[in-house]
Short mmCIF file of C-alpha atoms in Angstrom, two decimals:
data_model
loop_
_atom_site.label_atom_id
_atom_site.label_comp_id
_atom_site.label_asym_id
_atom_site.label_seq_id
_atom_site.Cartn_x
_atom_site.Cartn_y
_atom_site.Cartn_z
CA MET A 152 -12.88 -96.43 -159.70
CA THR A 153 -15.49 -95.50 -162.28
CA TYR A 154 -15.12 -97.32 -165.56
CA ASP A 155 -14.24 -94.66 -168.12
CA SER A 156 -16.96 -95.27 -170.71
CA TYR A 157 -20.00 -93.10 -171.28
CA VAL A 158 -22.97 -93.19 -173.62
CA THR A 159 -23.30 -89.67 -175.02
CA GLY A 160 -25.74 -90.23 -177.88
CA VAL A 161 -28.38 -92.73 -178.97
CA GLY A 162 -30.51 -93.17 -182.08
CA VAL A 163 -32.98 -95.64 -183.50
CA HIS A 164 -34.83 -96.55 -186.66
CA LYS A 165 -38.38 -97.40 -185.66
CA PHE A 166 -38.73 -101.19 -185.40
CA GLY A 167 -41.35 -102.85 -187.59
CA ARG A 168 -41.72 -104.51 -190.96
CA TRP A 169 -39.66 -102.50 -193.43
CA ALA A 170 -39.72 -104.74 -196.51
CA GLU A 171 -38.94 -101.87 -198.87
CA LYS A 172 -35.90 -100.64 -196.92
CA SER A 173 -32.38 -102.07 -196.82
CA THR A 174 -30.44 -102.68 -193.62
CA ILE A 175 -28.22 -99.81 -194.74
CA GLU A 176 -31.18 -97.43 -194.81
CA LEU A 177 -32.33 -98.59 -191.38
CA ALA A 178 -28.87 -98.28 -189.84
CA ALA A 179 -28.23 -94.89 -191.43
CA VAL A 180 -31.27 -93.40 -189.66
CA ALA A 181 -30.16 -94.82 -186.30
CA ILE A 182 -26.56 -93.64 -186.72
CA GLU A 183 -27.58 -90.17 -187.82
CA GLY A 184 -29.82 -89.95 -184.76
CA ALA A 185 -27.02 -90.99 -182.42
CA LEU A 186 -24.50 -88.55 -183.94
CA LYS A 187 -27.00 -85.72 -183.65
CA ASP A 188 -27.93 -86.71 -180.10
CA ALA A 189 -24.25 -86.61 -179.09
CA GLY A 190 -23.71 -83.38 -180.99
CA ILE A 191 -20.77 -84.72 -182.97
CA SER A 192 -19.93 -85.28 -186.62
CA PHE A 193 -19.07 -88.64 -188.14
CA ALA A 194 -15.58 -87.23 -188.67
CA ASP A 195 -15.15 -87.37 -184.86
CA VAL A 196 -15.78 -91.14 -184.73
CA GLN A 197 -12.55 -93.11 -184.30
CA ALA A 198 -13.85 -96.67 -184.65
CA ALA A 199 -17.13 -98.41 -185.49
CA TYR A 200 -18.53 -101.46 -183.66
CA LEU A 201 -21.35 -103.16 -185.51
CA GLY A 202 -23.61 -106.00 -184.42
CA ALA A 203 -25.68 -108.22 -186.70
CA GLU A 204 -26.33 -111.94 -187.04
CA TYR A 205 -27.71 -112.30 -190.57
CA SER A 206 -26.28 -109.17 -192.16
CA SER A 207 -22.69 -109.53 -193.21
CA PHE A 208 -19.61 -107.38 -192.75
CA ILE A 209 -20.16 -106.24 -196.33
CA ASP A 210 -23.35 -104.49 -195.20
CA GLY A 211 -21.51 -103.18 -192.15
CA ARG A 212 -18.76 -101.61 -194.14
CA MET A 213 -21.25 -99.97 -196.48
CA ILE A 214 -23.26 -98.67 -193.53
CA VAL A 215 -20.25 -96.98 -191.97
CA GLN A 216 -18.80 -95.62 -195.19
CA HIS A 217 -22.19 -94.19 -196.10
CA PHE A 218 -21.20 -91.46 -193.65
CA GLY A 219 -17.70 -90.93 -194.97
CA TRP A 220 -14.52 -92.76 -195.91
CA THR A 221 -12.55 -91.62 -192.90
CA GLY A 222 -10.30 -94.65 -192.66
CA ILE A 223 -11.43 -95.75 -189.18
CA PRO A 224 -11.36 -99.38 -188.03
CA ILE A 225 -14.69 -101.12 -188.68
CA ASN A 226 -15.48 -104.12 -186.46
CA HIS A 227 -18.37 -106.49 -186.93
CA TYR A 228 -19.73 -108.72 -184.15
CA GLN A 229 -21.94 -111.72 -184.79
CA GLN A 230 -23.31 -113.24 -181.60
CA ALA A 231 -26.85 -114.29 -182.50
CA CYS A 232 -29.41 -112.35 -180.41
CA ALA A 233 -26.60 -110.60 -178.49
CA SER A 234 -24.64 -109.29 -181.48
CA GLY A 235 -25.53 -105.69 -180.61
CA SER A 236 -24.55 -105.89 -176.96
CA ALA A 237 -21.28 -107.61 -177.93
CA ALA A 238 -20.45 -104.67 -180.22
CA PHE A 239 -21.43 -102.24 -177.46
CA ARG A 240 -19.25 -104.06 -174.91
CA GLU A 241 -16.16 -103.87 -177.12
CA ALA A 242 -16.77 -100.18 -177.84
CA CYS A 243 -16.91 -99.50 -174.09
CA HIS A 244 -13.65 -101.37 -173.51
CA ALA A 245 -11.96 -99.52 -176.39
CA VAL A 246 -12.78 -96.04 -175.07
CA ALA A 247 -12.15 -96.98 -171.43
CA SER A 248 -8.69 -98.24 -172.31
CA GLY A 249 -7.90 -94.91 -173.95
CA ARG A 250 -7.03 -96.65 -177.18
CA ILE A 251 -9.70 -94.48 -178.81
CA ASP A 252 -11.89 -91.72 -177.42
CA VAL A 253 -15.06 -91.89 -179.54
CA ALA A 254 -16.77 -95.06 -180.76
CA LEU A 255 -19.86 -95.61 -182.86
CA VAL A 256 -22.01 -98.65 -182.06
CA CYS A 257 -24.76 -99.83 -184.36
CA GLY A 258 -26.92 -102.96 -184.28
CA TYR A 259 -29.19 -103.74 -187.21
CA GLU A 260 -31.13 -106.61 -188.70
CA LYS A 261 -33.81 -107.51 -191.17
CA MET A 262 -35.75 -110.59 -190.16
CA ALA A 263 -37.27 -113.28 -192.37
CA GLY A 264 -40.25 -114.05 -190.13
CA GLY A 265 -41.32 -117.44 -188.83
CA LEU A 266 -39.58 -119.62 -186.26
CA LEU A 267 -36.03 -118.75 -185.30
CA LYS A 268 -33.83 -121.76 -185.71
CA GLY A 269 -30.25 -122.70 -185.03
CA GLY A 270 -29.08 -123.83 -188.44
CA GLU A 271 -29.92 -124.92 -191.95
CA ALA A 272 -30.96 -128.43 -192.81
CA GLY A 273 -29.26 -128.12 -196.20
CA ARG A 274 -25.78 -127.87 -194.71
CA ASP A 275 -26.56 -129.94 -191.68
CA ARG A 276 -23.83 -132.06 -190.20
CA GLU A 277 -26.22 -132.98 -187.45
CA PHE A 278 -29.38 -134.06 -189.21
CA HIS A 279 -30.81 -134.81 -185.81
CA LEU A 280 -31.08 -131.09 -185.02
CA HIS A 281 -32.20 -129.11 -188.02
CA GLY A 282 -33.72 -131.76 -190.23
CA MET A 283 -35.95 -132.95 -187.44
CA GLY A 284 -36.94 -129.48 -186.30
CA LEU A 285 -35.29 -129.78 -182.90
CA ASP A 286 -33.45 -126.49 -183.11
CA VAL A 287 -36.45 -124.16 -183.19
CA THR A 288 -35.58 -121.64 -180.52
CA PRO A 289 -38.92 -121.33 -178.71
CA ALA A 290 -39.18 -125.09 -178.16
CA ARG A 291 -36.13 -125.52 -175.95
CA ILE A 292 -37.17 -122.49 -173.92
CA ALA A 293 -40.79 -123.71 -173.83
CA MET A 294 -39.59 -126.94 -172.24
CA ALA A 295 -37.50 -125.02 -169.72
CA ILE A 296 -40.62 -123.03 -168.81
CA GLN A 297 -42.68 -126.20 -168.53
CA ARG A 298 -40.16 -127.49 -166.00
CA ARG A 299 -40.52 -124.25 -164.04
CA MET A 300 -44.26 -124.80 -164.02
CA GLU A 301 -43.66 -128.21 -162.44
CA THR A 302 -41.04 -126.93 -159.99
CA TYR A 303 -42.29 -123.50 -158.96
CA GLY A 304 -45.95 -123.51 -159.96
CA ASP A 305 -45.57 -120.96 -162.76
CA THR A 306 -48.84 -120.75 -164.71
CA PRO A 307 -49.85 -119.83 -168.27
CA GLU A 308 -51.59 -116.80 -166.74
CA MET A 309 -48.27 -115.58 -165.34
CA LEU A 310 -46.72 -115.88 -168.80
CA ALA A 311 -49.65 -114.00 -170.29
CA VAL A 312 -49.39 -111.23 -167.68
CA GLU A 313 -45.74 -110.69 -168.58
CA ALA A 314 -46.65 -110.58 -172.28
CA ALA A 315 -49.63 -108.27 -171.68
CA GLN A 316 -47.35 -105.79 -169.90
CA CYS A 317 -45.08 -105.88 -172.97
CA TYR A 318 -47.99 -105.11 -175.32
CA GLU A 319 -49.30 -102.36 -173.05
CA TYR A 320 -45.94 -100.56 -173.09
CA GLY A 321 -45.10 -101.51 -176.66
CA ALA A 322 -48.21 -99.71 -177.91
CA LEU A 323 -46.80 -96.47 -176.43
CA ASN A 324 -43.20 -96.93 -177.59
CA GLU A 325 -42.58 -94.77 -180.63
CA ALA A 326 -39.35 -96.68 -181.37
CA GLY A 327 -41.32 -99.91 -181.82
CA PRO A 328 -44.02 -101.15 -184.20
CA GLN A 329 -46.74 -99.94 -181.77
CA ARG A 330 -49.04 -102.89 -182.25
CA PRO A 331 -52.24 -102.72 -180.22
CA PRO A 332 -52.34 -103.82 -176.58
CA ALA A 333 -53.47 -107.40 -175.89
CA THR A 334 -55.35 -108.74 -172.88
CA VAL A 335 -54.31 -111.78 -170.86
CA ASP A 336 -57.19 -113.76 -172.42
CA GLU A 337 -56.27 -112.70 -175.95
CA ILE A 338 -52.70 -113.81 -175.32
CA LEU A 339 -53.76 -117.17 -173.89
CA ASP A 340 -56.13 -117.73 -176.84
CA SER A 341 -53.74 -116.66 -179.62
CA GLY A 342 -52.92 -120.23 -180.75
CA VAL A 343 -50.10 -122.57 -179.76
CA ILE A 344 -46.67 -122.07 -181.33
CA CYS A 345 -44.61 -124.26 -178.98
CA SER A 346 -46.63 -125.21 -175.93
CA PRO A 347 -46.91 -123.62 -173.41
CA PHE A 348 -46.11 -120.59 -175.63
CA THR A 349 -48.91 -119.10 -177.66
CA ARG A 350 -48.28 -116.78 -180.60
CA LYS A 351 -48.59 -113.63 -178.54
CA MET A 352 -46.12 -114.93 -175.96
CA CYS A 353 -43.39 -114.96 -178.64
CA CYS A 354 -41.36 -111.98 -179.86
CA ASN A 355 -42.69 -110.48 -183.05
CA SER A 356 -40.70 -110.40 -186.24
CA SER A 357 -39.44 -106.85 -186.70
CA ASP A 358 -36.70 -105.16 -188.68
CA GLY A 359 -34.80 -102.34 -187.06
CA ALA A 360 -31.59 -100.60 -186.12
CA ALA A 361 -30.25 -98.76 -183.10
CA ALA A 362 -27.05 -96.84 -182.54
CA ALA A 363 -25.03 -95.31 -179.72
CA ILE A 364 -22.03 -93.06 -179.35
CA VAL A 365 -19.63 -94.12 -176.61
CA MET A 366 -16.85 -91.87 -175.32
CA ASN A 367 -14.44 -91.69 -172.43
CA ARG A 368 -14.68 -88.79 -170.00
CA LYS A 369 -11.95 -86.79 -171.72
CA ALA A 370 -13.81 -86.87 -175.04
CA ALA A 371 -17.19 -86.19 -173.44
CA ALA A 372 -15.72 -83.05 -171.88
CA ARG A 373 -14.14 -82.00 -175.18
CA PHE A 374 -17.46 -82.36 -177.04
CA GLY A 375 -19.52 -80.77 -174.26
CA CYS A 376 -21.58 -83.93 -173.66
CA VAL A 377 -20.80 -84.45 -169.97
CA ASP A 378 -24.16 -83.20 -168.74
CA ARG A 379 -26.10 -85.81 -170.68
CA ALA A 380 -23.53 -88.61 -170.49
CA ILE A 381 -24.52 -91.91 -168.88
CA ASN A 382 -21.69 -93.90 -167.33
CA VAL A 383 -21.37 -97.54 -168.37
CA ALA A 384 -20.11 -98.72 -165.01
CA GLY A 385 -20.40 -102.47 -165.48
CA VAL A 386 -19.45 -104.33 -168.65
CA VAL A 387 -19.43 -108.13 -168.32
CA ALA A 388 -19.80 -111.05 -170.72
CA GLY A 389 -19.87 -114.81 -170.33
CA SER A 390 -20.73 -118.01 -172.12
CA PRO A 391 -22.58 -121.02 -170.66
CA ASP A 392 -20.42 -123.25 -168.47
CA ALA A 393 -20.64 -126.97 -167.71
CA ASP A 394 -23.39 -126.32 -165.14
CA ASP A 395 -25.63 -125.05 -167.96
CA LEU A 396 -25.02 -128.12 -170.12
CA VAL A 397 -27.87 -130.50 -169.41
CA GLY A 398 -27.54 -132.77 -172.43
CA GLY A 399 -28.05 -132.69 -176.14
CA PRO A 400 -27.68 -132.80 -178.97
CA GLY A 401 -27.43 -128.93 -178.87
CA PRO A 402 -28.31 -126.10 -179.24
CA HIS A 403 -27.58 -125.52 -175.58
CA ILE A 404 -29.81 -122.60 -174.83
CA GLY A 405 -32.30 -124.11 -172.41
CA GLY A 406 -30.19 -124.30 -169.27
CA ASP A 407 -30.30 -120.64 -168.33
CA PHE A 408 -34.00 -120.37 -169.06
CA ARG A 409 -34.54 -123.16 -166.56
CA THR A 410 -32.56 -121.87 -163.60
CA GLY A 411 -31.21 -118.44 -164.48
CA ASP A 412 -27.86 -119.60 -163.06
CA HIS A 413 -25.79 -118.28 -165.94
CA THR A 414 -27.51 -114.89 -165.79
CA ARG A 415 -26.96 -114.89 -162.01
CA LYS A 416 -23.21 -115.48 -162.40
CA VAL A 417 -22.69 -112.80 -165.07
CA ALA A 418 -24.90 -110.29 -163.25
CA ALA A 419 -22.93 -110.81 -160.03
CA LYS A 420 -19.75 -109.80 -161.84
CA ALA A 421 -21.48 -106.76 -163.38
CA TYR A 422 -22.79 -105.64 -159.98
CA GLU A 423 -19.32 -106.03 -158.49
CA MET A 424 -17.67 -104.06 -161.29
CA ALA A 425 -20.23 -101.25 -161.04
CA GLY A 426 -20.21 -101.20 -157.23
CA VAL A 427 -24.00 -101.51 -156.98
CA GLY A 428 -26.44 -104.27 -156.05
CA PRO A 429 -29.87 -105.39 -157.24
CA GLU A 430 -31.45 -103.09 -154.63
CA ASP A 431 -29.91 -100.08 -156.40
CA VAL A 432 -31.30 -100.90 -159.85
CA ASP A 433 -34.09 -98.55 -160.92
CA LEU A 434 -35.00 -100.24 -164.21
CA VAL A 435 -34.02 -103.14 -166.43
CA GLN A 436 -33.91 -104.16 -170.05
CA CYS A 437 -33.75 -107.94 -170.16
CA HIS A 438 -33.63 -110.50 -172.93
CA ALA A 439 -37.10 -112.04 -172.89
CA PRO A 440 -37.86 -113.28 -176.42
CA PHE A 441 -40.65 -115.39 -174.98
CA ALA A 442 -42.91 -114.86 -171.98
CA GLY A 443 -41.25 -116.09 -168.82
CA GLY A 444 -37.89 -114.61 -169.77
CA GLY A 445 -38.66 -111.57 -167.63
CA MET A 446 -39.75 -113.75 -164.72
CA ILE A 447 -36.48 -115.69 -164.81
CA CYS A 448 -34.44 -112.47 -165.03
CA ALA A 449 -36.33 -110.93 -162.10
CA GLU A 450 -35.02 -113.87 -160.06
CA ALA A 451 -31.54 -114.22 -161.57
CA LEU A 452 -30.79 -110.48 -161.50
CA GLY A 453 -31.68 -110.49 -157.81
CA PHE A 454 -35.00 -108.63 -157.62
CA CYS A 455 -36.90 -111.55 -156.07
CA GLU A 456 -36.26 -115.08 -154.83
CA LEU A 457 -35.91 -118.12 -157.09
CA GLY A 458 -39.39 -119.28 -158.11
CA GLU A 459 -41.01 -115.91 -157.30
CA GLY A 460 -40.59 -114.35 -160.77
CA GLY A 461 -44.14 -115.14 -161.86
CA ARG A 462 -45.59 -113.49 -158.78
CA PHE A 463 -43.21 -110.54 -159.30
CA PHE A 464 -45.00 -109.82 -162.60
CA LEU A 465 -48.49 -110.75 -161.34
CA GLU A 466 -48.16 -108.31 -158.44
CA GLY A 467 -46.99 -105.49 -160.70
CA HIS A 468 -43.45 -105.16 -159.36
CA ALA A 469 -42.06 -105.16 -162.93
CA ARG A 470 -44.38 -102.38 -164.08
CA ILE A 471 -43.19 -98.85 -164.78
CA ASP A 472 -44.52 -97.72 -161.40
CA GLY A 473 -43.39 -100.94 -159.69
CA ARG A 474 -40.39 -101.81 -157.58
CA THR A 475 -38.07 -102.71 -160.49
CA PRO A 476 -39.55 -101.86 -163.90
CA ILE A 477 -38.63 -104.46 -166.51
CA ASN A 478 -38.75 -103.89 -170.28
CA THR A 479 -40.43 -100.51 -170.17
CA ASP A 480 -40.37 -100.25 -173.98
CA GLY A 481 -42.39 -103.41 -174.54
CA GLY A 482 -39.39 -105.71 -174.60
CA LEU A 483 -38.61 -108.19 -177.32
CA ILE A 484 -42.19 -109.47 -177.34
CA ALA A 485 -43.86 -106.17 -178.32
CA ARG A 486 -40.99 -103.95 -179.49
CA GLY A 487 -39.66 -106.79 -181.64
CA HIS A 488 -36.35 -108.57 -181.88
CA PRO A 489 -34.25 -107.77 -184.95
CA LEU A 490 -31.33 -109.76 -183.56
CA GLY A 491 -28.40 -107.39 -184.00
CA ALA A 492 -30.43 -104.32 -183.05
CA THR A 493 -31.80 -105.68 -179.78
CA GLY A 494 -28.69 -105.24 -177.63
CA VAL A 495 -28.29 -101.64 -178.79
CA VAL A 496 -31.95 -100.63 -178.51
CA GLU A 497 -31.66 -101.69 -174.87
CA VAL A 498 -28.94 -99.02 -174.52
CA TYR A 499 -31.21 -96.56 -176.36
CA GLU A 500 -34.12 -97.14 -173.98
CA LEU A 501 -32.08 -97.11 -170.77
CA THR A 502 -30.12 -94.00 -171.75
CA ARG A 503 -33.31 -92.09 -172.49
CA GLN A 504 -34.92 -93.27 -169.26
CA LEU A 505 -31.89 -92.25 -167.17
CA ARG A 506 -31.93 -88.83 -168.83
CA GLY A 507 -35.63 -88.44 -168.07
CA GLU A 508 -36.55 -88.55 -171.76
CA GLY A 509 -38.79 -91.63 -171.55
CA GLY A 510 -41.96 -89.73 -172.43
CA ALA A 511 -45.18 -91.69 -171.82
CA LEU A 512 -43.06 -94.62 -170.61
CA GLN A 513 -40.83 -92.65 -168.23
CA VAL A 514 -40.04 -94.46 -165.00
CA PRO A 515 -40.90 -92.10 -162.13
CA GLY A 516 -38.58 -91.07 -159.33
CA ASN A 517 -35.61 -89.84 -161.35
CA PRO A 518 -34.03 -93.25 -162.06
CA ARG A 519 -30.25 -93.35 -161.76
CA VAL A 520 -29.12 -97.00 -162.15
CA ALA A 521 -30.16 -99.34 -164.96
CA LEU A 522 -29.18 -102.81 -166.11
CA ALA A 523 -29.17 -104.29 -169.63
CA HIS A 524 -29.18 -108.06 -170.16
CA ASN A 525 -28.87 -109.56 -173.62
CA THR A 526 -28.11 -113.15 -174.50
CA GLY A 527 -27.27 -114.85 -177.80
CA LEU A 528 -27.39 -118.65 -177.80
CA GLY A 529 -26.50 -118.46 -174.13
CA CYS A 530 -23.58 -116.05 -174.63
CA LEU A 531 -24.58 -113.26 -172.34
CA ASN A 532 -23.71 -109.57 -171.97
CA ALA A 533 -24.74 -107.60 -168.88
CA HIS A 534 -24.17 -103.86 -168.67
CA ILE A 535 -24.88 -101.48 -165.82
CA PHE A 536 -25.59 -97.82 -166.50
CA ILE A 537 -25.32 -95.08 -163.89
CA ARG A 538 -26.29 -91.45 -164.31
CA PRO A 539 -23.35 -89.57 -162.76
CA MET B 251 -17.54 -145.73 -186.83
CA HIS B 252 -18.39 -148.10 -184.02
CA GLN B 253 -18.62 -151.71 -185.01
CA ASP B 254 -22.26 -152.20 -184.02
CA ASP B 255 -23.39 -148.82 -185.29
CA PRO B 256 -26.66 -149.54 -187.11
CA ALA B 257 -25.54 -147.40 -190.03
CA ALA B 258 -22.52 -149.61 -190.72
CA GLY B 259 -22.86 -151.36 -194.04
CA GLU B 260 -26.39 -150.08 -194.68
CA ALA B 261 -27.63 -148.17 -197.72
CA ALA B 262 -29.31 -145.37 -195.76
CA PRO B 263 -26.63 -142.94 -194.59
CA ASP B 264 -26.95 -142.02 -190.96
CA LEU B 265 -25.67 -138.63 -189.86
CA GLN B 266 -26.40 -139.63 -186.29
CA SER B 267 -23.33 -141.81 -186.12
CA GLY B 268 -22.35 -142.04 -182.52
CA LEU B 269 -25.54 -140.80 -180.86
CA TYR B 270 -26.84 -144.35 -180.44
CA ARG B 271 -25.82 -147.97 -180.86
CA LEU B 272 -27.66 -151.22 -181.12
CA VAL B 273 -27.33 -153.22 -177.93
CA ASP B 274 -28.94 -156.66 -178.12
CA GLY B 275 -30.75 -155.46 -181.24
CA ARG B 276 -32.27 -152.43 -179.55
CA PRO B 277 -31.10 -148.81 -180.00
CA ARG B 278 -29.47 -147.27 -176.96
CA LEU B 279 -28.19 -143.71 -176.66
CA VAL B 280 -24.49 -143.47 -175.93
CA GLY B 281 -22.85 -140.85 -173.76
CA ASN B 282 -19.45 -140.72 -172.12
CA ARG B 283 -18.06 -140.12 -168.67
CA CYS B 284 -14.91 -138.22 -167.74
CA ASN B 285 -12.42 -140.49 -166.01
CA ALA B 286 -10.81 -137.52 -164.28
CA CYS B 287 -13.80 -135.75 -162.70
CA GLY B 288 -16.75 -138.07 -163.32
CA ARG B 289 -18.77 -135.61 -165.43
CA MET B 290 -21.27 -137.42 -167.65
CA HIS B 291 -22.03 -136.20 -171.18
CA PHE B 292 -24.59 -136.82 -173.89
CA PRO B 293 -23.79 -136.73 -176.74
CA ARG B 294 -20.23 -137.86 -176.27
CA HIS B 295 -17.67 -135.10 -175.82
CA ALA B 296 -14.08 -135.39 -176.99
CA TRP B 297 -13.02 -133.24 -174.05
CA CYS B 298 -14.75 -133.07 -170.68
CA ALA B 299 -17.10 -130.07 -170.45
CA ARG B 300 -16.15 -129.49 -166.82
CA CYS B 301 -12.44 -130.26 -166.40
CA CYS B 302 -11.28 -130.37 -170.06
CA SER B 303 -9.72 -133.83 -169.66
CA GLY B 304 -9.50 -135.91 -172.83
CA ASP B 305 -9.82 -139.17 -170.91
CA LEU B 306 -13.44 -140.29 -171.27
CA THR B 307 -15.18 -143.66 -171.43
CA ASP B 308 -18.29 -144.45 -173.48
CA VAL B 309 -21.40 -145.23 -171.44
CA PRO B 310 -24.60 -146.58 -173.03
CA LEU B 311 -27.54 -144.79 -171.38
CA ALA B 312 -30.27 -146.77 -169.65
CA GLU B 313 -32.92 -148.32 -171.86
CA HIS B 314 -35.61 -146.09 -170.37
CA GLY B 315 -35.42 -142.44 -169.46
CA ARG B 316 -37.94 -140.16 -167.79
CA ILE B 317 -39.79 -137.44 -169.67
CA GLY B 318 -38.61 -134.19 -168.12
CA ALA B 319 -40.43 -131.75 -170.40
CA PHE B 320 -42.19 -131.64 -173.75
CA SER B 321 -43.50 -129.07 -176.21
CA TRP B 322 -46.11 -129.36 -178.97
CA ILE B 323 -44.85 -127.47 -182.02
CA ASP B 324 -47.55 -126.15 -184.30
CA ARG B 325 -45.45 -124.14 -186.76
CA GLN B 326 -43.44 -125.63 -189.58
CA PRO B 327 -39.70 -124.97 -189.21
CA ALA B 328 -38.78 -123.65 -192.65
CA ASP B 329 -36.28 -126.28 -193.81
CA ALA B 330 -36.93 -129.25 -191.53
CA PHE B 331 -37.93 -132.59 -192.99
CA ILE B 332 -40.30 -133.37 -190.17
CA ARG B 333 -43.80 -131.96 -190.71
CA ALA B 334 -45.51 -129.87 -188.03
CA PRO B 335 -47.32 -130.33 -185.79
CA TYR B 336 -45.02 -132.54 -183.78
CA MET B 337 -44.02 -133.07 -180.19
CA GLN B 338 -40.51 -132.80 -178.91
CA ALA B 339 -39.29 -133.88 -175.52
CA GLU B 340 -36.40 -133.75 -173.11
CA VAL B 341 -35.82 -137.19 -171.65
CA GLU B 342 -33.70 -137.48 -168.52
CA TYR B 343 -31.50 -140.50 -168.00
CA PRO B 344 -30.42 -141.95 -164.66
CA GLU B 345 -26.81 -141.36 -165.70
CA GLY B 346 -27.49 -137.64 -165.16
CA VAL B 347 -27.89 -136.31 -168.70
CA SER B 348 -30.83 -135.30 -170.87
CA ALA B 349 -31.50 -136.13 -174.51
CA PHE B 350 -33.69 -134.09 -176.84
CA SER B 351 -35.70 -135.43 -179.76
CA VAL B 352 -39.10 -135.77 -181.32
CA ILE B 353 -41.45 -137.95 -179.28
CA GLU B 354 -44.27 -139.92 -180.84
CA ALA B 355 -47.15 -138.42 -178.91
CA VAL B 356 -49.93 -135.85 -179.21
CA PRO B 357 -51.16 -133.31 -176.63
CA GLY B 358 -52.72 -135.05 -173.66
CA ASP B 359 -50.56 -138.17 -174.00
CA LEU B 360 -47.67 -137.08 -171.84
CA GLU B 361 -47.00 -136.26 -168.22
CA PRO B 362 -43.62 -135.25 -166.80
CA GLY B 363 -42.04 -138.30 -165.20
CA MET B 364 -43.41 -140.86 -167.67
CA PRO B 365 -40.87 -143.38 -168.95
CA ALA B 366 -39.76 -143.17 -172.57
CA GLU B 367 -37.61 -145.30 -174.85
CA VAL B 368 -35.63 -144.75 -178.03
CA VAL B 369 -36.80 -146.02 -181.42
CA LEU B 370 -35.26 -145.44 -184.85
CA ARG B 371 -37.24 -143.80 -187.66
CA THR B 372 -36.35 -143.06 -191.26
CA TYR B 373 -37.07 -139.66 -192.84
CA GLU B 374 -37.24 -138.88 -196.52
CA THR B 375 -34.96 -136.02 -197.52
CA PRO B 376 -33.81 -134.64 -200.88
CA GLU B 377 -30.55 -136.56 -200.31
CA GLY B 378 -32.41 -139.81 -199.71
CA PRO B 379 -33.62 -141.54 -196.56
CA ARG B 380 -31.98 -140.64 -193.26
CA ARG B 381 -32.42 -142.35 -189.97
CA ALA B 382 -32.70 -140.70 -186.58
CA PHE B 383 -33.63 -141.66 -183.05
CA VAL B 384 -36.94 -140.52 -181.64
CA PHE B 385 -38.65 -141.21 -178.33
CA ARG B 386 -41.76 -143.20 -177.62
CA PRO B 387 -43.55 -143.06 -174.29
CA VAL B 388 -43.36 -146.49 -172.69
CA ALA B 389 -46.65 -146.08 -170.87
CA THR B 390 -48.74 -146.01 -174.07
CA GLU B 391 -47.28 -149.37 -175.10
CA ARG B 392 -46.93 -151.34 -171.90
CA GLY B 393 -48.57 -149.32 -169.16
CA GLN B 394 -46.62 -147.77 -166.31
CA PRO B 395 -43.70 -150.06 -165.44
#
């Protein structure tokens, strides 16, 4: 039976550096866009689901009440890089259960720039992690990628090809900062951040916000949105299990970037819930904050064999005109990664693609099934979208 | 605090308490093994990660591990006391767990599979000196064993 949750509207505030704007201003643009896209008023919204890591619930409450003091429940989800997809997941469950009919989802974040890290040395119970610089996010993933290089023969060129595809598409994505394209050589020569990652293999620091309106079928019919509604047919979350725990001291984020096993397990549940398989997926948004993330997802989401992800990108299978297009909007690397906004901008991109509104980045062939993958410190959300 | 914890009775506070111990005067990492299912952990877990049993026994890790992966970090983490650039490594132990720390090496020094050992270093912080374990490749000191 079809899961009774539908995306009926999406909106975005263009990602980029917005030093002069508040998170409230960014989120307000995204929410207004989503309401307009769904053709509803804020008065129709019955609950708000917000996602942000650094912004607090205080911001969240102000963002929602900017549109009216309607007395609705306001929920705030903090799940690192997957805060937005966690908020989206709970909105889907709320409307599918019939508890409410219309939910607003918004992810937003303003980023400080520099290396993402897992804590603060000043309030560090584990000096070993933060004080010694062991919790910088790219480093654990860089080491996981280095192990793949040893095991599967992944090369720096493969990483650069994945990143170059991001920059090529990112330059055309009006919802992103539209930085110029970069060649494989420019990416390889852009200076080491955490070897083997160079600067241009790492996600850029962007601020941004994205929003979605989620309804059940009854509400979509009432508001006349059925024609443009995209069914959220698979909604699955999971946290790393003991198989992902290789050692420590934490943060335990490297395991899945090494094998993709955690992604594989969560994706299998999402495929089962949606009643589709990897062969049915027409395009993907995956969480690839650093080059190689797409390669691992290509394997773990079932589009190629383990160890073949690098070749999958090299041979163009992840391109817009390829077998399974991955990160058609430039992904985290080129579009940027304002943590809370990322999981919702994935919904924005996939919804537009499935409606045929992808513009210069439209996947050909009338795509019908899409998958979103978003992970925050290993806590993963996978959602499958089907155009009815 | 364990009786032979190097921080015991010393002026420099050590927030690593429990990650390592001195065994015959040399620092050794300490993990623990679940007595119910056999799952090995580092650092020590109060409850088994796999079967949730609370019955675990401390196990000092081998003196030498194997370098599994390493990364040269050429950006300063905003509030870390270590100064970039620095190398960090994942060292795999025969007990079946990995440990992560800084390794005293520069690019070109390391190959996956090289043996590494634990040494203690003291870092200056606004709260005074703090000690932590780091790795040192064994090959650069004694040649391949």
